[in-house]
């Protein structure tokens, strides 16, 4: 099974303190600067949608957002274009992009440090129901790939995976570590 269209969401610490309105000019500036490897195109404001997509930075290959889906605020990377290489390459690319975006938001002066990664919880899902149906067979097929990836990302620290078993939803899971990691630590682990 070749993974594509991976989404990674780094959950935010203290979501009740987050204000999404200042993201709009930040995302517009990122478009002007073409701040990421993907081509950035537009900003969409969905703050009015309860438990919705929040503020989205739309790109050609991927979208970045501060998203509140399922009432869980986080920095989401949504890969739309295919990634060449192995499943490890696709996981690495999506994780790296989400960490870089989160790191930029954490250090953005206009946000006053209110968007910080909580250091322990990360959501993943594959935005392709045909490629990765939400079934036990998908979980079992991907288990070795995920173990290899998270062993490196968390440097051997304990972690747990929990899956959403509702077959009407996309294949996804939550990973929670026993230790707290910064975005810088995770990037270093990913690149080692």
PDB file of C-alpha atoms in Angstrom:
ATOM      1  CA  UNK A   1       0.000   0.000   0.000  1.00  0.00           C
ATOM      2  CA  UNK A   2       1.534   3.287  -1.149  1.00  0.00           C
ATOM      3  CA  UNK A   3       0.498   6.189   1.106  1.00  0.00           C
ATOM      4  CA  UNK A   4      -0.386   9.554  -0.420  1.00  0.00           C
ATOM      5  CA  UNK A   5      -2.330  12.663   0.647  1.00  0.00           C
ATOM      6  CA  UNK A   6      -1.164  12.457   4.252  1.00  0.00           C
ATOM      7  CA  UNK A   7      -2.486  14.986   6.750  1.00  0.00           C
ATOM      8  CA  UNK A   8      -0.659  15.763   9.978  1.00  0.00           C
ATOM      9  CA  UNK A   9      -2.140  17.863  12.767  1.00  0.00           C
ATOM     10  CA  UNK A  10      -0.004  19.021  15.680  1.00  0.00           C
ATOM     11  CA  UNK A  11      -2.348  19.740  18.566  1.00  0.00           C
ATOM     12  CA  UNK A  12      -2.090  23.086  20.300  1.00  0.00           C
ATOM     13  CA  UNK A  13      -1.316  23.650  23.967  1.00  0.00           C
ATOM     14  CA  UNK A  14      -3.915  25.879  25.686  1.00  0.00           C
ATOM     15  CA  UNK A  15      -6.358  26.107  22.744  1.00  0.00           C
ATOM     16  CA  UNK A  16      -8.642  28.378  24.757  1.00  0.00           C
ATOM     17  CA  UNK A  17      -5.986  31.127  24.534  1.00  0.00           C
ATOM     18  CA  UNK A  18      -5.645  30.931  20.747  1.00  0.00           C
ATOM     19  CA  UNK A  19      -7.074  33.698  18.573  1.00  0.00           C
ATOM     20  CA  UNK A  20      -7.284  32.766  14.890  1.00  0.00           C
ATOM     21  CA  UNK A  21      -7.949  36.255  13.518  1.00  0.00           C
ATOM     22  CA  UNK A  22      -4.252  37.321  13.558  1.00  0.00           C
ATOM     23  CA  UNK A  23      -3.477  34.306  11.335  1.00  0.00           C
ATOM     24  CA  UNK A  24      -5.073  35.947   8.309  1.00  0.00           C
ATOM     25  CA  UNK A  25      -2.393  38.641   7.793  1.00  0.00           C
ATOM     26  CA  UNK A  26       0.322  36.148   8.752  1.00  0.00           C
ATOM     27  CA  UNK A  27      -0.837  33.719   6.060  1.00  0.00           C
ATOM     28  CA  UNK A  28      -1.105  36.543   3.507  1.00  0.00           C
ATOM     29  CA  UNK A  29       2.485  37.510   4.296  1.00  0.00           C
ATOM     30  CA  UNK A  30       3.565  33.891   3.828  1.00  0.00           C
ATOM     31  CA  UNK A  31       1.980  33.964   0.357  1.00  0.00           C
ATOM     32  CA  UNK A  32       3.869  37.157  -0.514  1.00  0.00           C
ATOM     33  CA  UNK A  33       7.119  35.623   0.740  1.00  0.00           C
ATOM     34  CA  UNK A  34       6.353  32.163  -0.704  1.00  0.00           C
ATOM     35  CA  UNK A  35       7.534  30.968   2.687  1.00  0.00           C
ATOM     36  CA  UNK A  36       7.303  27.206   2.058  1.00  0.00           C
ATOM     37  CA  UNK A  37       8.395  24.675  -0.545  1.00  0.00           C
ATOM     38  CA  UNK A  38       4.854  24.465  -1.940  1.00  0.00           C
ATOM     39  CA  UNK A  39       3.266  27.175  -4.075  1.00  0.00           C
ATOM     40  CA  UNK A  40       0.963  29.219  -1.797  1.00  0.00           C
ATOM     41  CA  UNK A  41      -2.138  30.786  -3.378  1.00  0.00           C
ATOM     42  CA  UNK A  42      -4.858  32.108  -1.074  1.00  0.00           C
ATOM     43  CA  UNK A  43      -6.321  32.316   2.438  1.00  0.00           C
ATOM     44  CA  UNK A  44      -9.776  31.064   3.429  1.00  0.00           C
ATOM     45  CA  UNK A  45     -11.437  32.098   6.683  1.00  0.00           C
ATOM     46  CA  UNK A  46     -13.740  29.424   8.158  1.00  0.00           C
ATOM     47  CA  UNK A  47     -13.641  30.642  11.757  1.00  0.00           C
ATOM     48  CA  UNK A  48     -17.455  30.907  11.677  1.00  0.00           C
ATOM     49  CA  UNK A  49     -17.788  27.118  11.251  1.00  0.00           C
ATOM     50  CA  UNK A  50     -18.066  25.385  14.654  1.00  0.00           C
ATOM     51  CA  UNK A  51     -15.432  22.637  15.034  1.00  0.00           C
ATOM     52  CA  UNK A  52     -14.356  23.407  11.470  1.00  0.00           C
ATOM     53  CA  UNK A  53     -11.295  24.111   9.349  1.00  0.00           C
ATOM     54  CA  UNK A  54     -10.420  27.451  11.002  1.00  0.00           C
ATOM     55  CA  UNK A  55      -8.112  29.557   8.839  1.00  0.00           C
ATOM     56  CA  UNK A  56      -6.643  27.830   5.773  1.00  0.00           C
ATOM     57  CA  UNK A  57      -3.587  28.788   3.734  1.00  0.00           C
ATOM     58  CA  UNK A  58      -4.364  27.249   0.351  1.00  0.00           C
ATOM     59  CA  UNK A  59      -1.523  25.995  -1.766  1.00  0.00           C
ATOM     60  CA  UNK A  60      -1.149  24.135  -5.031  1.00  0.00           C
ATOM     61  CA  UNK A  61       0.528  21.021  -3.576  1.00  0.00           C
ATOM     62  CA  UNK A  62      -0.715  21.360   0.009  1.00  0.00           C
ATOM     63  CA  UNK A  63      -2.808  23.398   2.414  1.00  0.00           C
ATOM     64  CA  UNK A  64      -1.720  24.655   5.818  1.00  0.00           C
ATOM     65  CA  UNK A  65      -4.268  25.596   8.455  1.00  0.00           C
ATOM     66  CA  UNK A  66      -4.983  26.183  12.073  1.00  0.00           C
ATOM     67  CA  UNK A  67      -7.885  23.812  12.286  1.00  0.00           C
ATOM     68  CA  UNK A  68     -10.476  23.016  14.938  1.00  0.00           C
ATOM     69  CA  UNK A  69     -11.995  19.866  13.469  1.00  0.00           C
ATOM     70  CA  UNK A  70     -13.540  17.654  16.169  1.00  0.00           C
ATOM     71  CA  UNK A  71     -13.026  20.557  18.621  1.00  0.00           C
ATOM     72  CA  UNK A  72      -9.275  19.817  18.689  1.00  0.00           C
ATOM     73  CA  UNK A  73      -7.268  22.898  17.731  1.00  0.00           C
ATOM     74  CA  UNK A  74      -4.074  22.218  15.861  1.00  0.00           C
ATOM     75  CA  UNK A  75      -1.734  23.155  13.054  1.00  0.00           C
ATOM     76  CA  UNK A  76      -2.683  20.949  10.099  1.00  0.00           C
ATOM     77  CA  UNK A  77      -0.701  20.103   6.995  1.00  0.00           C
ATOM     78  CA  UNK A  78      -2.875  18.652   4.214  1.00  0.00           C
ATOM     79  CA  UNK A  79      -0.845  17.179   1.344  1.00  0.00           C
ATOM     80  CA  UNK A  80      -2.819  17.240  -1.926  1.00  0.00           C
ATOM     81  CA  UNK A  81      -0.124  16.331  -4.475  1.00  0.00           C
ATOM     82  CA  UNK A  82       1.586  12.959  -4.609  1.00  0.00           C
ATOM     83  CA  UNK A  83       5.013  12.411  -3.074  1.00  0.00           C
ATOM     84  CA  UNK A  84       7.450  10.193  -4.918  1.00  0.00           C
ATOM     85  CA  UNK A  85       9.242   7.519  -2.945  1.00  0.00           C
ATOM     86  CA  UNK A  86       8.321   5.119  -0.175  1.00  0.00           C
ATOM     87  CA  UNK A  87       5.744   5.350   2.589  1.00  0.00           C
ATOM     88  CA  UNK A  88       8.556   6.496   4.882  1.00  0.00           C
ATOM     89  CA  UNK A  89       9.261   9.339   2.422  1.00  0.00           C
ATOM     90  CA  UNK A  90       5.584  10.383   2.393  1.00  0.00           C
ATOM     91  CA  UNK A  91       5.335  10.279   6.195  1.00  0.00           C
ATOM     92  CA  UNK A  92       8.629  12.174   6.537  1.00  0.00           C
ATOM     93  CA  UNK A  93       7.556  14.870   4.063  1.00  0.00           C
ATOM     94  CA  UNK A  94       4.183  15.516   5.731  1.00  0.00           C
ATOM     95  CA  UNK A  95       5.605  15.443   9.258  1.00  0.00           C
ATOM     96  CA  UNK A  96       8.457  17.772   8.333  1.00  0.00           C
ATOM     97  CA  UNK A  97       6.143  20.272   6.620  1.00  0.00           C
ATOM     98  CA  UNK A  98       3.768  20.332   9.610  1.00  0.00           C
ATOM     99  CA  UNK A  99       6.649  20.808  12.063  1.00  0.00           C
ATOM    100  CA  UNK A 100       8.148  23.674  10.046  1.00  0.00           C
ATOM    101  CA  UNK A 101       4.758  25.414   9.833  1.00  0.00           C
ATOM    102  CA  UNK A 102       4.136  24.911  13.540  1.00  0.00           C
ATOM    103  CA  UNK A 103       7.599  26.205  14.388  1.00  0.00           C
ATOM    104  CA  UNK A 104       6.995  29.340  12.289  1.00  0.00           C
ATOM    105  CA  UNK A 105       3.674  29.958  14.046  1.00  0.00           C
ATOM    106  CA  UNK A 106       5.223  29.388  17.487  1.00  0.00           C
ATOM    107  CA  UNK A 107       7.820  32.081  16.782  1.00  0.00           C
ATOM    108  CA  UNK A 108       5.488  34.529  14.966  1.00  0.00           C
ATOM    109  CA  UNK A 109       5.639  37.792  16.999  1.00  0.00           C
ATOM    110  CA  UNK A 110       2.091  38.897  16.133  1.00  0.00           C
ATOM    111  CA  UNK A 111       0.681  35.688  17.661  1.00  0.00           C
ATOM    112  CA  UNK A 112       2.385  36.439  20.998  1.00  0.00           C
ATOM    113  CA  UNK A 113       3.296  32.805  21.643  1.00  0.00           C
ATOM    114  CA  UNK A 114      -0.354  31.706  21.891  1.00  0.00           C
ATOM    115  CA  UNK A 115      -0.031  28.918  19.317  1.00  0.00           C
ATOM    116  CA  UNK A 116       2.328  26.343  20.798  1.00  0.00           C
ATOM    117  CA  UNK A 117       2.463  22.614  19.985  1.00  0.00           C
ATOM    118  CA  UNK A 118       1.417  20.616  23.059  1.00  0.00           C
ATOM    119  CA  UNK A 119       4.440  18.345  22.588  1.00  0.00           C
ATOM    120  CA  UNK A 120       2.698  14.992  22.870  1.00  0.00           C
ATOM    121  CA  UNK A 121      -0.285  14.535  20.545  1.00  0.00           C
ATOM    122  CA  UNK A 122      -0.277  14.316  16.767  1.00  0.00           C
ATOM    123  CA  UNK A 123      -3.168  13.338  14.486  1.00  0.00           C
ATOM    124  CA  UNK A 124      -2.609  11.671  11.131  1.00  0.00           C
ATOM    125  CA  UNK A 125      -5.034  10.732   8.420  1.00  0.00           C
ATOM    126  CA  UNK A 126      -4.867   9.696   4.798  1.00  0.00           C
ATOM    127  CA  UNK A 127      -7.129  11.798   2.617  1.00  0.00           C
ATOM    128  CA  UNK A 128      -7.784   8.969   0.136  1.00  0.00           C
ATOM    129  CA  UNK A 129     -10.520   6.471   0.996  1.00  0.00           C
ATOM    130  CA  UNK A 130      -9.788   4.267  -2.008  1.00  0.00           C
ATOM    131  CA  UNK A 131      -6.074   3.993  -1.289  1.00  0.00           C
ATOM    132  CA  UNK A 132      -6.423   3.594   2.488  1.00  0.00           C
ATOM    133  CA  UNK A 133      -9.904   2.485   3.532  1.00  0.00           C
ATOM    134  CA  UNK A 134     -10.596   2.746   7.247  1.00  0.00           C
ATOM    135  CA  UNK A 135     -10.440  -0.970   7.983  1.00  0.00           C
ATOM    136  CA  UNK A 136      -8.484  -3.348  10.196  1.00  0.00           C
ATOM    137  CA  UNK A 137      -6.631  -4.636   7.119  1.00  0.00           C
ATOM    138  CA  UNK A 138      -5.260  -1.132   6.441  1.00  0.00           C
ATOM    139  CA  UNK A 139      -4.115  -0.776  10.054  1.00  0.00           C
ATOM    140  CA  UNK A 140      -2.393  -4.153   9.982  1.00  0.00           C
ATOM    141  CA  UNK A 141      -0.746  -3.501   6.610  1.00  0.00           C
ATOM    142  CA  UNK A 142       0.647  -0.162   7.789  1.00  0.00           C
ATOM    143  CA  UNK A 143       1.658  -1.176  11.321  1.00  0.00           C
ATOM    144  CA  UNK A 144       5.334  -1.983  10.448  1.00  0.00           C
ATOM    145  CA  UNK A 145       5.699   1.273   8.489  1.00  0.00           C
ATOM    146  CA  UNK A 146       4.257   3.323  11.346  1.00  0.00           C
ATOM    147  CA  UNK A 147       6.387   1.571  13.970  1.00  0.00           C
ATOM    148  CA  UNK A 148       9.542   2.298  11.969  1.00  0.00           C
ATOM    149  CA  UNK A 149       8.563   5.935  11.489  1.00  0.00           C
ATOM    150  CA  UNK A 150       7.577   6.645  15.109  1.00  0.00           C
ATOM    151  CA  UNK A 151      10.576   4.797  16.518  1.00  0.00           C
ATOM    152  CA  UNK A 152      12.770   7.330  14.713  1.00  0.00           C
ATOM    153  CA  UNK A 153      10.550  10.376  15.348  1.00  0.00           C
ATOM    154  CA  UNK A 154      10.347   9.752  19.098  1.00  0.00           C
ATOM    155  CA  UNK A 155      13.882   8.335  19.487  1.00  0.00           C
ATOM    156  CA  UNK A 156      12.674   5.114  21.056  1.00  0.00           C
ATOM    157  CA  UNK A 157      10.380   6.800  23.603  1.00  0.00           C
ATOM    158  CA  UNK A 158       7.109   5.083  24.376  1.00  0.00           C
ATOM    159  CA  UNK A 159       4.077   6.098  22.375  1.00  0.00           C
ATOM    160  CA  UNK A 160       0.571   4.832  21.772  1.00  0.00           C
ATOM    161  CA  UNK A 161      -1.569   4.769  18.656  1.00  0.00           C
ATOM    162  CA  UNK A 162      -5.343   5.000  18.735  1.00  0.00           C
ATOM    163  CA  UNK A 163      -7.453   4.534  15.626  1.00  0.00           C
ATOM    164  CA  UNK A 164     -10.867   5.839  14.647  1.00  0.00           C
ATOM    165  CA  UNK A 165     -12.796   2.671  13.811  1.00  0.00           C
ATOM    166  CA  UNK A 166     -15.784   4.417  12.170  1.00  0.00           C
ATOM    167  CA  UNK A 167     -15.619   3.077   8.611  1.00  0.00           C
ATOM    168  CA  UNK A 168     -17.441   6.184   7.339  1.00  0.00           C
ATOM    169  CA  UNK A 169     -14.423   8.305   8.270  1.00  0.00           C
ATOM    170  CA  UNK A 170     -11.033   8.443   6.588  1.00  0.00           C
ATOM    171  CA  UNK A 171      -8.251   6.177   7.812  1.00  0.00           C
ATOM    172  CA  UNK A 172      -6.576   8.028  10.627  1.00  0.00           C
ATOM    173  CA  UNK A 173      -4.993   7.704  14.014  1.00  0.00           C
ATOM    174  CA  UNK A 174      -3.743   9.678  16.984  1.00  0.00           C
ATOM    175  CA  UNK A 175      -0.245   9.164  18.297  1.00  0.00           C
ATOM    176  CA  UNK A 176       0.538  10.182  21.862  1.00  0.00           C
ATOM    177  CA  UNK A 177       4.019  10.068  23.349  1.00  0.00           C
ATOM    178  CA  UNK A 178       5.012   9.432  26.931  1.00  0.00           C
ATOM    179  CA  UNK A 179       7.473  12.359  26.797  1.00  0.00           C
ATOM    180  CA  UNK A 180       6.966  15.947  25.716  1.00  0.00           C
ATOM    181  CA  UNK A 181       8.798  16.994  22.542  1.00  0.00           C
ATOM    182  CA  UNK A 182       9.319  20.438  21.056  1.00  0.00           C
ATOM    183  CA  UNK A 183       8.956  21.003  17.334  1.00  0.00           C
ATOM    184  CA  UNK A 184      12.731  21.548  17.194  1.00  0.00           C
ATOM    185  CA  UNK A 185      13.377  18.179  18.903  1.00  0.00           C
ATOM    186  CA  UNK A 186      11.041  16.366  16.520  1.00  0.00           C
ATOM    187  CA  UNK A 187      12.622  18.033  13.463  1.00  0.00           C
ATOM    188  CA  UNK A 188      16.065  17.028  14.695  1.00  0.00           C
ATOM    189  CA  UNK A 189      14.905  13.437  15.242  1.00  0.00           C
ATOM    190  CA  UNK A 190      13.260  13.352  11.828  1.00  0.00           C
ATOM    191  CA  UNK A 191      16.403  14.615  10.095  1.00  0.00           C
ATOM    192  CA  UNK A 192      18.872  12.371  11.975  1.00  0.00           C
TER     193      UNK A 192
END
